[in-house]
């Protein structure tokens, strides 16, 4: 299946979940407003590409898992944009959820997108043990031990000088954990060995690191048209970023070195199990600034 087909499958899985029945129409409207805003769908794409690379044929259950991680991500963007957080008016080139609706509705839409993915995974046609493992992994990646913790540390660090190790801790959780889920989840549904699952987790962690370094560079160098949101927000909020700590050129070199490490790990995985790395490798390469 080509990449656009995968994206369409993920979006349809989300819409199907919310169109089954509606208790509060305005809530669903707000949820789908942000879901339908577009985006790269990088997290579900990594999951689906990895599933295929590990020899699995994609089914509706795979799309439901892919949809679950995109729902969590979308909910986090709604909350990130709120006045109490990043206070942004635009996301993906159009009004943020709280500007299109209102602050209370945006909070509730984010709440739905944080909670509903677990029900979606519970419906997926996988053995119970796999579904339980997926739920645990997504919870750990998203909540107190992952994304939400990283977001808290990020807010606490605003206006402060922090070192590189502290910055990496923030982003390993804020950005890295949810990206790591995509790779670990693919290993779980493909039932790979413990050794391969460990390497998939390492791949995800490095991809998460690279993704954040890239985002920091683009926040500094890209304009609104390219970003779809207000540029240089990190600079205005006095947030520590990789360019601020390392310099712009060094950050670009760090990004490329991190992606090289990912490609080497994919080769190691291919030595341990049947693994077709081409499509995944291309998606990795797209994260380079000249990708």
Coordinates of C-alpha atoms in Angstrom, one line a residue:
X1 CA 0.0 0.0 0.0
X2 CA 1.4 3.4 -0.9
X3 CA 1.9 6.2 1.7
X4 CA -1.3 8.1 0.7
X5 CA -3.3 5.0 1.1
X6 CA -2.0 4.5 4.6
X7 CA -2.8 8.1 5.5
X8 CA -6.3 7.8 4.2
X9 CA -6.8 4.5 6.1
X10 CA -5.7 6.2 9.4
X11 CA -8.0 9.2 8.8
X12 CA -10.9 6.9 8.0
X13 CA -10.3 4.8 11.1
X14 CA -10.6 8.0 13.2
X15 CA -13.7 9.3 11.5
X16 CA -15.4 5.9 11.7
X17 CA -14.8 5.9 15.5
X18 CA -16.5 9.2 15.9
X19 CA -19.3 8.7 13.4
X20 CA -20.6 5.5 15.0
X21 CA -22.7 7.5 17.5
X22 CA -22.7 11.0 18.8
X23 CA -23.8 12.1 22.2
X24 CA -22.5 15.7 22.0
X25 CA -22.3 16.8 18.4
X26 CA -20.3 19.9 19.2
X27 CA -17.6 17.8 20.9
X28 CA -17.3 15.6 17.8
X29 CA -17.2 18.6 15.6
X30 CA -14.3 20.1 17.6
X31 CA -12.4 16.8 17.6
X32 CA -12.7 16.3 13.9
X33 CA -11.9 20.0 13.2
X34 CA -8.4 19.3 14.6
X35 CA -8.1 15.7 13.2
X36 CA -9.0 17.0 9.7
X37 CA -6.5 19.9 9.8
X38 CA -4.0 17.6 8.1
X39 CA -0.4 17.2 9.2
X40 CA 2.4 14.8 8.3
X41 CA 0.8 11.8 10.1
X42 CA 4.4 10.8 10.8
X43 CA 3.6 8.7 13.9
X44 CA 1.0 6.4 12.3
X45 CA 3.1 6.2 9.1
X46 CA 6.1 5.0 11.0
X47 CA 3.9 2.3 12.6
X48 CA 2.4 1.2 9.4
X49 CA 5.6 1.2 7.4
X50 CA 7.3 -0.8 10.2
X51 CA 4.4 -3.3 10.3
X52 CA 4.9 -3.9 6.5
X53 CA 8.6 -4.0 6.8
X54 CA 8.3 -6.8 9.4
X55 CA 6.3 -8.9 6.9
X56 CA 2.7 -8.2 8.1
X57 CA -0.2 -7.5 5.8
X58 CA -2.1 -4.4 6.9
X59 CA -5.6 -4.9 8.3
X60 CA -8.2 -2.7 9.9
X61 CA -6.7 -3.6 13.3
X62 CA -3.4 -2.1 12.3
X63 CA -5.1 1.1 11.1
X64 CA -6.9 1.4 14.5
X65 CA -3.6 1.2 16.3
X66 CA -2.1 3.8 13.9
X67 CA -5.2 6.0 14.5
X68 CA -4.8 5.8 18.3
X69 CA -1.3 7.3 18.3
X70 CA -2.4 10.1 15.9
X71 CA -5.4 10.8 18.2
X72 CA -3.1 11.3 21.2
X73 CA -0.8 13.5 19.2
X74 CA -3.7 15.7 17.9
X75 CA -5.1 16.0 21.5
X76 CA -1.7 17.2 22.7
X77 CA -1.6 19.9 19.9
X78 CA -5.0 21.2 21.0
X79 CA -3.9 21.5 24.6
X80 CA -0.4 22.9 23.6
X81 CA -2.1 25.8 21.8
X82 CA -4.3 26.8 24.8
X83 CA -3.7 30.2 26.5
X84 CA -2.3 28.5 29.6
X85 CA 0.3 26.7 27.5
X86 CA 1.8 28.0 24.2
X87 CA -1.1 30.5 23.6
X88 CA -1.1 30.1 19.8
X89 CA -3.7 31.3 17.4
X90 CA -2.8 29.1 14.4
X91 CA -2.1 25.4 13.9
X92 CA -1.5 23.8 10.5
X93 CA -2.3 27.0 8.8
X94 CA -5.7 27.7 10.3
X95 CA -7.2 28.8 13.6
X96 CA -6.4 26.7 16.6
X97 CA -9.2 24.7 18.2
X98 CA -9.9 27.2 21.1
X99 CA -10.0 30.1 18.6
X100 CA -12.4 28.2 16.3
X101 CA -14.7 27.1 19.1
X102 CA -13.9 28.2 22.6
X103 CA -11.4 27.3 25.4
X104 CA -13.7 24.9 27.3
X105 CA -14.6 23.0 24.1
X106 CA -11.0 22.8 23.1
X107 CA -10.0 21.3 26.5
X108 CA -12.8 18.7 26.2
X109 CA -11.9 17.9 22.6
X110 CA -8.3 17.2 23.8
X111 CA -9.6 15.1 26.7
X112 CA -11.6 13.0 24.2
X113 CA -8.6 12.5 22.0
X114 CA -6.5 11.4 25.0
X115 CA -9.1 8.9 26.3
X116 CA -10.7 7.4 23.2
X117 CA -7.6 5.7 21.7
X118 CA -7.6 3.1 24.4
X119 CA -11.1 2.1 23.5
X120 CA -10.1 2.0 19.9
X121 CA -7.2 -0.4 20.6
X122 CA -9.5 -2.5 22.8
X123 CA -11.7 -3.0 19.7
X124 CA -8.8 -4.0 17.4
X125 CA -8.8 -7.6 16.2
X126 CA -5.6 -8.7 17.9
X127 CA -5.1 -11.4 20.6
X128 CA -5.9 -10.0 24.1
X129 CA -2.3 -10.1 25.2
X130 CA -1.2 -7.9 22.3
X131 CA -4.0 -5.4 22.9
X132 CA -3.1 -5.2 26.6
X133 CA 0.6 -4.6 25.8
X134 CA -0.4 -1.9 23.3
X135 CA -2.6 -0.2 25.8
X136 CA 0.2 -0.3 28.4
X137 CA 2.8 1.0 25.9
X138 CA 0.5 3.9 24.7
X139 CA -0.3 4.9 28.3
X140 CA 3.3 4.9 29.3
X141 CA 4.2 6.9 26.2
X142 CA 1.5 9.5 26.6
X143 CA 0.9 10.2 30.3
X144 CA 2.8 10.7 33.6
X145 CA 5.8 8.6 32.3
X146 CA 5.9 10.1 28.9
X147 CA 4.6 13.0 26.8
X148 CA 2.7 14.8 29.6
X149 CA 5.7 14.6 31.9
X150 CA 7.9 16.1 29.2
X151 CA 5.5 18.9 28.6
X152 CA 5.5 19.7 32.3
X153 CA 9.4 19.8 32.4
X154 CA 9.3 22.0 29.2
X155 CA 7.0 24.5 30.8
X156 CA 9.1 24.5 34.0
X157 CA 12.3 25.3 32.1
X158 CA 11.0 28.4 30.3
X159 CA 13.2 31.4 30.9
X160 CA 15.9 29.2 32.5
X161 CA 19.3 28.1 31.3
X162 CA 19.4 24.3 31.2
X163 CA 22.1 22.0 30.1
X164 CA 22.0 19.6 27.1
X165 CA 21.3 16.6 29.3
X166 CA 18.2 18.3 30.8
X167 CA 17.0 19.3 27.4
X168 CA 17.3 15.8 26.1
X169 CA 15.3 14.5 29.1
X170 CA 12.5 17.0 28.3
X171 CA 12.3 16.0 24.7
X172 CA 12.9 12.3 25.2
X173 CA 9.5 12.4 27.0
X174 CA 7.6 15.3 25.3
X175 CA 8.4 14.2 21.8
X176 CA 10.3 11.0 21.8
X177 CA 8.0 8.7 23.8
X178 CA 5.1 8.9 21.4
X179 CA 7.3 8.4 18.4
X180 CA 8.9 5.5 20.1
X181 CA 5.5 3.9 20.5
X182 CA 5.1 3.6 16.8
X183 CA 8.2 1.4 16.5
X184 CA 7.6 -0.7 19.6
X185 CA 3.9 -1.2 18.7
X186 CA 4.9 -2.5 15.3
X187 CA 7.2 -5.0 17.0
X188 CA 4.4 -6.0 19.4
X189 CA 1.8 -6.7 16.7
X190 CA 4.4 -8.6 14.6
X191 CA 5.5 -10.6 17.8
X192 CA 9.2 -10.0 17.2
X193 CA 11.9 -11.3 19.6
X194 CA 12.8 -9.4 22.8
X195 CA 16.2 -8.5 21.2
X196 CA 14.5 -7.0 18.1
X197 CA 12.0 -5.2 20.2
X198 CA 14.8 -3.6 22.2
X199 CA 16.4 -2.3 19.0
X200 CA 13.0 -1.0 17.7
X201 CA 12.8 1.0 21.0
X202 CA 16.2 2.4 20.4
X203 CA 15.2 3.3 16.8
X204 CA 12.1 5.1 18.1
X205 CA 14.1 7.0 20.7
X206 CA 16.6 8.2 18.2
X207 CA 13.9 9.2 15.7
X208 CA 12.2 11.2 18.5
X209 CA 15.4 13.0 19.2
X210 CA 16.0 13.7 15.5
X211 CA 12.4 14.9 15.1
X212 CA 12.8 17.4 18.0
X213 CA 16.1 18.7 16.8
X214 CA 14.6 19.2 13.3
X215 CA 11.6 21.0 14.8
X216 CA 13.8 23.3 16.8
X217 CA 15.8 24.2 13.7
X218 CA 12.7 24.9 11.7
X219 CA 11.1 27.0 14.4
X220 CA 14.2 29.3 14.1
X221 CA 14.6 29.2 10.3
X222 CA 11.2 28.6 8.7
X223 CA 8.3 31.0 8.1
X224 CA 4.6 30.8 8.9
X225 CA 3.8 29.4 5.4
X226 CA 6.2 26.5 5.9
X227 CA 5.3 25.8 9.5
X228 CA 1.6 26.4 9.5
X229 CA 2.0 28.0 12.9
X230 CA 3.7 31.1 14.4
X231 CA 7.4 30.8 13.9
X232 CA 10.1 31.5 16.6
X233 CA 7.6 30.8 19.4
X234 CA 10.4 29.0 21.3
X235 CA 12.6 32.0 21.1
X236 CA 9.9 34.4 22.3
X237 CA 9.1 32.0 25.2
X238 CA 12.8 31.8 26.1
X239 CA 12.8 28.0 25.8
X240 CA 16.0 26.1 25.6
X241 CA 16.4 24.5 22.2
X242 CA 19.1 22.6 20.4
X243 CA 20.2 25.6 18.3
X244 CA 20.3 27.7 21.4
X245 CA 22.6 25.2 23.2
X246 CA 24.6 23.8 20.3
X247 CA 24.4 26.5 17.5
X248 CA 22.5 26.2 14.3
X249 CA 25.2 24.4 12.2
X250 CA 26.1 22.0 15.0
X251 CA 22.4 21.2 15.4
X252 CA 22.1 20.3 11.8
X253 CA 25.2 18.1 12.1
X254 CA 23.7 16.5 15.2
X255 CA 20.4 15.8 13.4
X256 CA 22.2 14.1 10.5
X257 CA 24.4 12.0 12.9
X258 CA 21.3 10.9 14.8
X259 CA 19.6 9.8 11.6
X260 CA 22.7 7.9 10.5
X261 CA 22.5 6.0 13.8
X262 CA 18.9 5.1 13.0
X263 CA 19.8 3.7 9.6
X264 CA 22.6 1.6 11.2
X265 CA 20.1 0.1 13.7
X266 CA 17.7 -0.8 10.9
X267 CA 20.5 -2.7 9.2
X268 CA 21.1 -4.6 12.5
X269 CA 17.4 -5.4 12.7
X270 CA 17.5 -6.8 9.2
X271 CA 20.3 -9.2 10.3
X272 CA 18.1 -10.6 13.1
X273 CA 14.7 -11.1 11.4
X274 CA 13.0 -10.8 8.1
X275 CA 12.9 -7.1 7.6
X276 CA 12.4 -4.9 4.4
X277 CA 13.9 -1.6 5.4
X278 CA 13.6 0.4 2.1
X279 CA 10.3 2.2 2.8
X280 CA 11.1 2.9 6.4
X281 CA 14.5 4.1 5.5
X282 CA 13.0 6.6 3.0
X283 CA 10.7 7.9 5.7
X284 CA 13.7 8.3 8.0
X285 CA 15.6 10.2 5.3
X286 CA 12.7 12.6 4.8
X287 CA 13.5 14.0 8.3
X288 CA 16.8 15.4 7.0
X289 CA 16.5 19.1 6.3
X290 CA 17.3 18.4 2.7
X291 CA 15.1 15.3 2.8

